[in-house]
Short mmCIF file of C-alpha atoms and ligand atoms in Angstrom, two decimals:
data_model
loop_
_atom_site.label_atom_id
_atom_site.label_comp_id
_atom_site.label_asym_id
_atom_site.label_seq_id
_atom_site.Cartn_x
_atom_site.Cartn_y
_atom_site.Cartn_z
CA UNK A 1 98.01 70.05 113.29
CA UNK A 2 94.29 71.24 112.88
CA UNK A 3 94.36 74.97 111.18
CA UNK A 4 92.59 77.86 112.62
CA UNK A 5 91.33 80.81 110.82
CA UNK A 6 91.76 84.39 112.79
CA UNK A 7 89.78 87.97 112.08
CA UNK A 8 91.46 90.34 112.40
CA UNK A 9 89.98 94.48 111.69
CA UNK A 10 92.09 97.24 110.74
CA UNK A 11 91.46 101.18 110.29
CA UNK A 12 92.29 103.15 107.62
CA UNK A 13 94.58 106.12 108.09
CA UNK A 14 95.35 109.17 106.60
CA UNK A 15 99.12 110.13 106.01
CA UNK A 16 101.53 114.00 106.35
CA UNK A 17 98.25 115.57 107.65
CA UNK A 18 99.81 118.71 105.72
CA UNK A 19 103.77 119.44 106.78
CA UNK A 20 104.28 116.20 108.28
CA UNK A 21 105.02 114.40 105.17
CA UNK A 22 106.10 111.02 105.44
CA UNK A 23 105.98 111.54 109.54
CA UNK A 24 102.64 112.00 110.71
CA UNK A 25 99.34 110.12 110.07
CA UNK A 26 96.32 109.25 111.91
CA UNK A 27 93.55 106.29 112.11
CA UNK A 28 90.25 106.74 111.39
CA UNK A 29 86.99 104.67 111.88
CA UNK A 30 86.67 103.17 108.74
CA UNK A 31 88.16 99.91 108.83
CA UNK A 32 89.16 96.53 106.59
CA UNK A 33 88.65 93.08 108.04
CA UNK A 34 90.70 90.02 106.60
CA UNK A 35 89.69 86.05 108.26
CA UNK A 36 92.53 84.33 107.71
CA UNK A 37 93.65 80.54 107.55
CA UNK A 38 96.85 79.55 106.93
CA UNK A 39 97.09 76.33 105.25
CA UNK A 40 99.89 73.44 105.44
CA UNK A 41 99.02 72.82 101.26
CA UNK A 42 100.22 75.57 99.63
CA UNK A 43 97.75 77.15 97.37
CA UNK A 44 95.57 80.36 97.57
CA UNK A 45 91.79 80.96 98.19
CA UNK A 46 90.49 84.57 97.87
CA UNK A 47 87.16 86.18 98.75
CA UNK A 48 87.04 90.12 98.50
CA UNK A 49 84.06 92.15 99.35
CA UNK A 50 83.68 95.65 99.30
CA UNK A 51 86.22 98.36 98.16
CA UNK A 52 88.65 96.94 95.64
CA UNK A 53 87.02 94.14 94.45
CA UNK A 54 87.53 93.34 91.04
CA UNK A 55 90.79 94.73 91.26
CA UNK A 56 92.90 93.34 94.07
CA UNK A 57 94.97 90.77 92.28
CA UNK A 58 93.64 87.10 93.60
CA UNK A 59 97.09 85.37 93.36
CA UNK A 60 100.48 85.92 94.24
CA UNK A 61 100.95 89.63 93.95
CA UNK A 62 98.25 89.78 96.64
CA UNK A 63 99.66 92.32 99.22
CA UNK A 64 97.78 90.73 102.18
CA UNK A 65 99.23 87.27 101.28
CA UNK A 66 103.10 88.64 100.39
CA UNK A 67 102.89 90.72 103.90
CA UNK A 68 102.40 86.71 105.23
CA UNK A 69 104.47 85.43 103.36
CA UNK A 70 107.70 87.56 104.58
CA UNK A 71 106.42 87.11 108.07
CA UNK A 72 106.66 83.43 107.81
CA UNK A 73 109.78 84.02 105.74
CA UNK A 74 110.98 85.62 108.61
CA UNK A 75 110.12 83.37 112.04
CA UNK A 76 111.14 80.48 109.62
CA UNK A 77 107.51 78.91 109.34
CA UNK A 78 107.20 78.86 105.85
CA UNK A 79 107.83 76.02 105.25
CA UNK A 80 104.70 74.62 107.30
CA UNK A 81 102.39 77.26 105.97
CA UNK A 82 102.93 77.49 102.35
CA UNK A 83 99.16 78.74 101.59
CA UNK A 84 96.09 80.87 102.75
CA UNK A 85 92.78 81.29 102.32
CA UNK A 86 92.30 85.04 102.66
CA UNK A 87 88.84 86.50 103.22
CA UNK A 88 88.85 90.25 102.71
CA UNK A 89 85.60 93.07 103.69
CA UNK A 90 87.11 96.25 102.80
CA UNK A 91 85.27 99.42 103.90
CA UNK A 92 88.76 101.67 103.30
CA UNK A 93 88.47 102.85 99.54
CA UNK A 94 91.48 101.33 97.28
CA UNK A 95 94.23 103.68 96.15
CA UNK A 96 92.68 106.86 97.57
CA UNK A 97 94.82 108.45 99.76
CA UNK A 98 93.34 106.52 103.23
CA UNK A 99 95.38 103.70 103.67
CA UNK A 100 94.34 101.01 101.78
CA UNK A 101 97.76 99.43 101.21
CA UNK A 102 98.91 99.63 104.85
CA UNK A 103 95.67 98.55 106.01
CA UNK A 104 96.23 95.16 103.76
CA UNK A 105 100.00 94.84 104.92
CA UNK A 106 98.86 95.41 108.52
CA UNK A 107 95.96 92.69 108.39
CA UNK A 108 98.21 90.39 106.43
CA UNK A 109 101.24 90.63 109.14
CA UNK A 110 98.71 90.75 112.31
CA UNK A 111 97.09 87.94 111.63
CA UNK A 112 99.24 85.81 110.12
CA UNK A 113 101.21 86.74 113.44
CA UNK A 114 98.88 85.96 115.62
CA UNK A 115 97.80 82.18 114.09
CA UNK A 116 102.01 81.74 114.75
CA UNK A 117 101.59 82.64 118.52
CA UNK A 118 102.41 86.07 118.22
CA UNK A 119 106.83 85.87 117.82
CA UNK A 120 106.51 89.57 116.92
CA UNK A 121 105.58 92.46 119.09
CA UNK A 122 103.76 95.51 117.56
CA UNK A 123 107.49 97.11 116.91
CA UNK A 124 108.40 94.60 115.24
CA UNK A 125 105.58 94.33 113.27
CA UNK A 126 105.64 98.17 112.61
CA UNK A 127 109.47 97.41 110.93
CA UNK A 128 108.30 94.75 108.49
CA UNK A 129 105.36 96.97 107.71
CA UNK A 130 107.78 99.47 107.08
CA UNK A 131 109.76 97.09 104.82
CA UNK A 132 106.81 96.14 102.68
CA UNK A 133 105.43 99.79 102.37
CA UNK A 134 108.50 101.99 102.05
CA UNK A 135 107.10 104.47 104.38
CA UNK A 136 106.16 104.57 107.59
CA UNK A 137 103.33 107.20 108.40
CA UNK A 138 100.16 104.90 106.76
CA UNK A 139 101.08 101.69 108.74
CA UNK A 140 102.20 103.43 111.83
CA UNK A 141 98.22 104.48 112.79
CA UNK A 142 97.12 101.48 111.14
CA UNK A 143 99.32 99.18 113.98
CA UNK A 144 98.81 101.91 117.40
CA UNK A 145 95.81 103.87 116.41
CA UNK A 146 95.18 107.38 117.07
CA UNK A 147 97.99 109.99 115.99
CA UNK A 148 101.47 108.82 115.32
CA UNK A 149 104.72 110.60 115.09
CA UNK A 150 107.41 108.48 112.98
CA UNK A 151 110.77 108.67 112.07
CA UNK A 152 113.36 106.44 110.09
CA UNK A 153 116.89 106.38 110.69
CA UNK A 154 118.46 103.68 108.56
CA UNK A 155 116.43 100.53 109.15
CA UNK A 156 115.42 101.47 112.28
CA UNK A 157 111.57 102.54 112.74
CA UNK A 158 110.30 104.81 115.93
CA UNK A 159 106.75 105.58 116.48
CA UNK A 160 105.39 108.05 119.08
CA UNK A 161 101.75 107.25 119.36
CA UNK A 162 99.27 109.74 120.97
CA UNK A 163 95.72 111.03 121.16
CA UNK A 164 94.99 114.88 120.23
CA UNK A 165 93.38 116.56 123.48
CA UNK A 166 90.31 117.36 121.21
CA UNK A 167 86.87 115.41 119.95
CA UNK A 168 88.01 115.64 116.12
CA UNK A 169 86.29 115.02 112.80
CA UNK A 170 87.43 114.46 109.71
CA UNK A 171 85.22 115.39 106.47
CA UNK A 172 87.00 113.03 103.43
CA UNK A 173 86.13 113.79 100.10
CA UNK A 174 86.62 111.01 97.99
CA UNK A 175 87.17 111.54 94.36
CA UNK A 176 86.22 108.70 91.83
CA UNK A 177 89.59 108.44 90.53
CA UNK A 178 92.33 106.46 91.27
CA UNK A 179 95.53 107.69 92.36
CA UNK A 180 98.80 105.51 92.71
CA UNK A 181 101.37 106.15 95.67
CA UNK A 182 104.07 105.73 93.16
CA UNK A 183 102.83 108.35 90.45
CA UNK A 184 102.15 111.24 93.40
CA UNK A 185 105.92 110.38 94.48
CA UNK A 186 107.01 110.78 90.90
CA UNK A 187 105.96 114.18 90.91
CA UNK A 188 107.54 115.21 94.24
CA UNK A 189 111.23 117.66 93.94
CA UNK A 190 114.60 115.72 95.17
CA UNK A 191 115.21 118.92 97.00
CA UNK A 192 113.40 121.75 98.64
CA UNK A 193 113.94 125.39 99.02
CA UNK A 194 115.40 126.44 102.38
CA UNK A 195 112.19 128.52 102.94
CA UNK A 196 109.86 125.89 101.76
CA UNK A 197 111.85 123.57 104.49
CA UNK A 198 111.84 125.89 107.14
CA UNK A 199 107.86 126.75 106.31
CA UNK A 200 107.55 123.24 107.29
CA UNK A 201 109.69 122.81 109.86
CA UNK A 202 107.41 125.77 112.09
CA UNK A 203 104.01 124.05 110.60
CA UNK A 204 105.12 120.21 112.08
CA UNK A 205 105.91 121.54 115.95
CA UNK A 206 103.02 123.86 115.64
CA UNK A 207 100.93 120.89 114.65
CA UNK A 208 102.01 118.69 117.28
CA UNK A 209 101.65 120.57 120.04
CA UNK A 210 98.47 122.29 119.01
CA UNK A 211 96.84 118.71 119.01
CA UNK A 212 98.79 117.29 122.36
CA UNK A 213 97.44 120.67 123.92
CA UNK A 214 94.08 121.13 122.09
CA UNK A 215 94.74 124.16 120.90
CA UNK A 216 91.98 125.25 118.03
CA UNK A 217 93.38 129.00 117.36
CA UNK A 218 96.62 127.31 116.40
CA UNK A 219 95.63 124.06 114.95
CA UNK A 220 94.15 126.34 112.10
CA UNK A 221 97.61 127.64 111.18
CA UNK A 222 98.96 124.44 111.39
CA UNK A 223 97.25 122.80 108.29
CA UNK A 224 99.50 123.76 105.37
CA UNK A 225 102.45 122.60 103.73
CA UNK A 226 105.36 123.31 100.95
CA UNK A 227 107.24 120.19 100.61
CA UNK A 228 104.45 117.82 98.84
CA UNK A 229 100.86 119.59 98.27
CA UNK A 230 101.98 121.87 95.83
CA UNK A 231 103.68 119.74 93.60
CA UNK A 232 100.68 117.06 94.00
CA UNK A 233 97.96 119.84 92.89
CA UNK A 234 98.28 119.53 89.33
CA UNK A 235 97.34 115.55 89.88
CA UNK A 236 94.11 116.18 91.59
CA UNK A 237 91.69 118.66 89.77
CA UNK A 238 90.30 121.52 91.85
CA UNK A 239 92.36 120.61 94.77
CA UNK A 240 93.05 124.37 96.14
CA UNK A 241 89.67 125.33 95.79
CA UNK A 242 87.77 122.44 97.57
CA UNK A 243 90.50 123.69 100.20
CA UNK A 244 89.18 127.10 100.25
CA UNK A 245 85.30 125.82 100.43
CA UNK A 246 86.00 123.77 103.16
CA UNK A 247 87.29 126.79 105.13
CA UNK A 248 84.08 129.00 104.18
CA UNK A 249 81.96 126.13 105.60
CA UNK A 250 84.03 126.38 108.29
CA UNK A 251 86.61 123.83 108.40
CA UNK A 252 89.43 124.31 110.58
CA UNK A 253 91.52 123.76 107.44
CA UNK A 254 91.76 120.94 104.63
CA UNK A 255 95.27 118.36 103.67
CA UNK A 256 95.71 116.31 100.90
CA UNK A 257 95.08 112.99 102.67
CA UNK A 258 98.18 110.89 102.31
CA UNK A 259 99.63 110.85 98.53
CA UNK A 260 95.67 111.85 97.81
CA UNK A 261 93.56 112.37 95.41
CA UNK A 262 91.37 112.31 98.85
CA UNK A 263 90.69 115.57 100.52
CA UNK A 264 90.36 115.43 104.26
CA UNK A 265 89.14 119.16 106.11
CA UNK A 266 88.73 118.87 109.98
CA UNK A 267 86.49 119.83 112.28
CA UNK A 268 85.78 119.58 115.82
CA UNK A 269 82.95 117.98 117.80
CA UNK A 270 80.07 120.62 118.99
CA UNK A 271 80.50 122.25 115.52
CA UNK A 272 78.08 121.01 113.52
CA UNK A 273 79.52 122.15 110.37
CA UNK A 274 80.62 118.88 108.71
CA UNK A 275 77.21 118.48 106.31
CA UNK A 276 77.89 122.00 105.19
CA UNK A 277 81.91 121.23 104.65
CA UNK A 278 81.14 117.97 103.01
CA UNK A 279 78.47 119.82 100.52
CA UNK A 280 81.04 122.90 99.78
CA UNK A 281 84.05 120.02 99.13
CA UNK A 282 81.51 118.29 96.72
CA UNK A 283 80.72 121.30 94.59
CA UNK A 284 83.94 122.75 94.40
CA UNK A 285 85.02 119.58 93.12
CA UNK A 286 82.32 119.04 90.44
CA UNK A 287 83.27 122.67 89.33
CA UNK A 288 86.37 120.83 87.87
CA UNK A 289 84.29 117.94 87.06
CA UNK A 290 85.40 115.68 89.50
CA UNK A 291 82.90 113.71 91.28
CA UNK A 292 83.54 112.83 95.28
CA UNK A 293 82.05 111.25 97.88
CA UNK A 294 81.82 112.54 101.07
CA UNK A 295 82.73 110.71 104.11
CA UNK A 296 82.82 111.92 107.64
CA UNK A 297 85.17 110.09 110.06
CA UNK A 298 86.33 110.31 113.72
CA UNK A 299 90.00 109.39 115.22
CA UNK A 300 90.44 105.54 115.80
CA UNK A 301 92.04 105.07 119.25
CA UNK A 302 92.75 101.13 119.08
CA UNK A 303 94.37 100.40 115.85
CA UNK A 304 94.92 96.80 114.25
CA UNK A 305 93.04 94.53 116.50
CA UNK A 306 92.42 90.71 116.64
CA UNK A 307 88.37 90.05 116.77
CA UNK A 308 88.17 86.46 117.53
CA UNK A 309 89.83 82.86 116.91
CA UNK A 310 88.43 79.81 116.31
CA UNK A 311 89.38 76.40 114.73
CA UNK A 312 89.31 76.11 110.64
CA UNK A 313 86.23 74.99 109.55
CA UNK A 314 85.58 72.85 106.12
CA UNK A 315 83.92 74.60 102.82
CA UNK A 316 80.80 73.06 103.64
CA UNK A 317 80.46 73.99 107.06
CA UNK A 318 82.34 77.25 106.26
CA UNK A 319 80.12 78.65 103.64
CA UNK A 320 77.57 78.99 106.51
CA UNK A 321 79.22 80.55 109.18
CA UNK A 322 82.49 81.78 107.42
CA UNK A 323 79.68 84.57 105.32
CA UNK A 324 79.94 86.22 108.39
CA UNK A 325 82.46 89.59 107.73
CA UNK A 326 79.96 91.53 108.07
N1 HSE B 1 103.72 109.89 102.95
C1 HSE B 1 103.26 109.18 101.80
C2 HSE B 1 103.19 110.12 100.63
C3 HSE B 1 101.92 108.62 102.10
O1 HSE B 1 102.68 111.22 100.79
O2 HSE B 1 103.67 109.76 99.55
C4 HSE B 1 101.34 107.86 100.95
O3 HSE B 1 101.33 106.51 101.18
#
């Protein structure tokens, strides 16, 4: 049976967006793109470009290839694919706070999905993301795009997609320093304060319906939290006061993006203000000697998408057209 190689592109996210921890997340435009062959030898061919390279493992451990591997596991096809060649452009900067993990475990299943003749629906796929991840806020966006509302009871995985009733923007400041899921969980109480719960509890629903309704007045009290940004401060120099210069250069208000160390303020369209937000992050973080980047996204609306399909072309013939990622 000839192989064919798919593309598939997939946005990064940003996780909790404040009280919402481990519940709500977002896509943004900023997306990862993985070609993808399965092969009938086993075996394993990398080629990553772009953020992470260097430092995504090329073998096994690869999360891409393990997020195949368990769908194949699953629809019982292992057995005929038992390799990959796995052709990675990242644009969604590694271990950052924006996704980089789900966007890999989302490529990984979509594609490898989609060379199979697609057994699994996106809620399916959303549950083995789940599985792989631990969570499901990151992959949620990642799979339905725009704003996503998840909960977990046992195994089973629900996700209420939806698009905020407002043109948003989304400044990201990026600090050079990586910042591992597992270590900003580490840090994180078993329990919670009643008041810290219910502080929450009022900041979620007021979230929520401020963005189904577009509602700016209340969107701004919306953007804090007590259950993980506090405890996740002391991990991320500065973190409290790139909030505050955010809001002086008139952000609507600023969230730890995900587990972090990335800083994400938002803004809305017509403003203007996101070269002045991005410039008052920046300095408030070099004030604690922490250098960022500054990225400004919009909303994704599509999520995980299939670009094209075509039959597997040979090395030779592949090193020609395959370059083509970009
Ligand atoms: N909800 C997760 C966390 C997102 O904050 O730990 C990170 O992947």
């Amino acid at each position: 049976m000839a192989e064919r190689s798919i593309r598939v592109r997939v946005p990064g996210t940003s996780a909790n967006l404040g009280a919402g921890f481990d519940t709500l997340g977002l896509a943004c435009n900023l997306y990862n793109e993985l070609e993808l062959t399965l092969t009938h030898d086993p075996g394993l061919t990398f080629d990553i470009q772009g953020e992470g390279a260097g430092r995504i493992p090329e073998d096994e451990r690869n999360i891409v290839w393990r997020s195949i591997r368990l769908l194949l596991e699953r629809t019982h096809r292992d057995r005929e694919y038992r390799g990959a060649v796995i052709r990675m452009k990242n644009d969604v900067p590694l271990s950052r706070g924006l996704g980089s993990s789900a966007a890999a475990i989302v490529a990984g299943l979509k594609g490898a999905n989609a060379l199979i003749g697609n057994p699994f629906n996106r809620r399916e796929i959303l549950h083995l993301a789940t599985e792989i991840e631990g969570h499901p806020d990151n992959v949620a966006p990642a799979i339905f795009g725009g704003c996503t509302i998840s909960t977990v009871k046992g195994r089973h995985v629900d996700t209420f997609a939806f698009f905020p009733r407002m043109q948003l923007h989304f400044v990201v400041a990026v600090p050079d320093f990586y910042l591992p899921t597992k270590k900003a969980r580490e840090v994180l109480p078993d329990t919670v304060p009643r008041a810290d719960a219910i502080f929450n509890v009022g900041r979620v629903a007021l979230l929520v319906a401020a963005l189904m309704k577009g509602n700016v007045p209340f969107l701004r009290h919306a953007l804090d939290d007590a259950l993980h940004q506090p405890y996740r401060a002391k991990l991320i120099p500065g973190m409290y006061d790139v909030f505050r210069a955010a809001g002086e250069a008139g952000a609507l208000g600023t969230v730890l993006s995900g587990a972090g160390p990335c800083l994400l303020a938002f803004t809305i369209d017509g403003e203007h203000r996101e070269a002045a937000i991005g410039r008052a992050m920046q300095q408030a973080f070099a004030a604690h000697d922490v250098k960022a980047d500054i990225k400004v996204l919009g909303l994704d609306t599509k999520g995980a998408h299939i670009i094209n399909e075509r039959p597997h072309m040979h090395e030779s013939e592949g090193a020609k057209s395959h370059g083509g990622l970009h």
